[in-house]
Short mmCIF file of C-alpha atoms in Angstrom, two decimals:
data_model
loop_
_atom_site.label_atom_id
_atom_site.label_comp_id
_atom_site.label_asym_id
_atom_site.label_seq_id
_atom_site.Cartn_x
_atom_site.Cartn_y
_atom_site.Cartn_z
CA MET A 1 -78.87 146.41 114.54
CA SER A 2 -76.39 148.87 114.95
CA ASN A 3 -73.21 148.45 115.40
CA THR A 4 -72.50 151.50 117.89
CA SER A 5 -69.68 151.15 120.16
CA ILE A 6 -69.64 152.40 123.58
CA THR A 7 -66.58 154.33 124.48
CA GLY A 8 -65.95 156.34 127.99
CA HIS A 9 -63.21 158.71 129.64
CA TRP A 10 -64.05 160.21 133.11
CA HIS A 11 -62.68 160.69 136.53
CA TYR A 12 -64.19 159.40 139.05
CA PRO A 13 -62.03 160.15 141.24
CA THR A 14 -58.69 157.92 139.77
CA GLU A 15 -59.59 158.14 135.72
CA VAL A 16 -61.99 155.26 133.80
CA TYR A 17 -62.22 154.18 131.16
CA LEU A 18 -64.72 152.44 129.03
CA GLN A 19 -64.08 150.91 125.39
CA PRO A 20 -64.06 147.75 123.61
CA GLY A 21 -60.98 145.66 123.71
CA GLY A 22 -60.68 147.67 127.03
CA LEU A 23 -59.35 144.73 129.18
CA ASN A 24 -56.41 143.99 126.88
CA GLN A 25 -55.38 147.29 127.66
CA ILE A 26 -55.40 147.15 130.82
CA LYS A 27 -51.92 146.22 131.65
CA PHE A 28 -51.56 149.44 129.50
CA PHE A 29 -53.32 151.69 131.92
CA LEU A 30 -51.01 150.37 134.91
CA ASP A 31 -48.52 151.12 133.37
CA GLN A 32 -49.47 154.64 133.18
CA ILE A 33 -50.07 155.79 136.79
CA SER A 34 -46.95 153.50 138.00
CA SER A 35 -49.30 151.01 139.72
CA GLN A 36 -47.69 147.73 140.78
CA ALA A 37 -49.86 146.84 143.29
CA PRO A 38 -54.22 147.80 142.30
CA LEU A 39 -56.36 146.58 143.54
CA LEU A 40 -59.43 145.40 141.21
CA VAL A 41 -63.22 146.14 141.44
CA VAL A 42 -65.28 143.33 139.48
CA ASP A 43 -68.62 142.29 139.54
CA GLU A 44 -68.50 139.22 141.35
CA PHE A 45 -70.16 137.17 138.35
CA LEU A 46 -67.37 137.89 136.10
CA LEU A 47 -64.80 136.04 138.11
CA ASN A 48 -65.29 133.14 135.90
CA ASP A 49 -65.32 134.80 133.01
CA ASN A 50 -63.43 133.64 130.30
CA LYS A 51 -62.19 137.28 128.86
CA LEU A 52 -61.18 138.55 132.81
CA ILE A 53 -59.06 135.01 133.28
CA THR A 54 -56.72 136.02 129.80
CA CYS A 55 -56.51 139.76 131.08
CA LEU A 56 -55.69 138.70 134.56
CA ASP A 57 -53.08 136.18 133.22
CA THR A 58 -51.26 139.33 131.75
CA LEU A 59 -50.50 141.31 135.06
CA LYS A 60 -48.79 138.27 136.26
CA PRO A 61 -46.53 140.95 137.51
CA TYR A 62 -48.30 143.12 139.26
CA ARG A 63 -49.27 142.29 143.31
CA TYR A 64 -53.19 142.86 142.25
CA ARG A 65 -56.29 141.50 144.03
CA ILE A 66 -59.74 141.93 143.48
CA PHE A 67 -62.52 142.79 145.75
CA SER A 68 -66.41 141.60 144.25
CA ALA A 69 -68.29 141.90 147.70
CA PHE A 70 -70.12 144.07 146.59
CA ALA A 71 -73.42 144.97 145.11
CA GLY A 72 -75.66 146.52 142.32
CA ASN A 73 -75.97 149.52 144.05
CA PRO A 74 -73.21 149.37 146.95
CA ASN A 75 -74.29 150.45 150.49
CA SER A 76 -71.20 152.06 153.12
CA ALA A 77 -70.93 149.31 154.47
CA HIS A 78 -69.45 147.63 150.59
CA ILE A 79 -67.36 150.96 150.34
CA GLU A 80 -65.80 150.25 153.98
CA GLN A 81 -65.13 147.35 152.58
CA GLY A 82 -63.32 148.17 149.27
CA CYS A 83 -61.53 150.81 151.21
CA ASN A 84 -60.62 148.74 153.70
CA GLU A 85 -59.50 145.91 151.00
CA PHE A 86 -57.20 148.78 149.09
CA ASN A 87 -55.81 149.72 152.51
CA GLN A 88 -54.23 147.01 152.68
CA GLY A 89 -52.00 146.75 149.93
CA HIS A 90 -50.88 150.10 150.21
#
């Protein structure tokens, strides 16, 4: 078995980071873009994940919201819901 780590950094329309320990760096990235009310898009099956819960504890100073009302290969209705959720917070 390989010990390879997957990392990435791209724009989609905002920056996307993929790396080991990335949850621990969300506060840093939010500060970099001066975000005070981020919308976190999270797969529903991860909502009870201990790593995510720990991460969210560090984000208490932010007015974050979570959007998880989507499925793999989201359709236009999912995208519209996500956009509406984003717009409600801004």
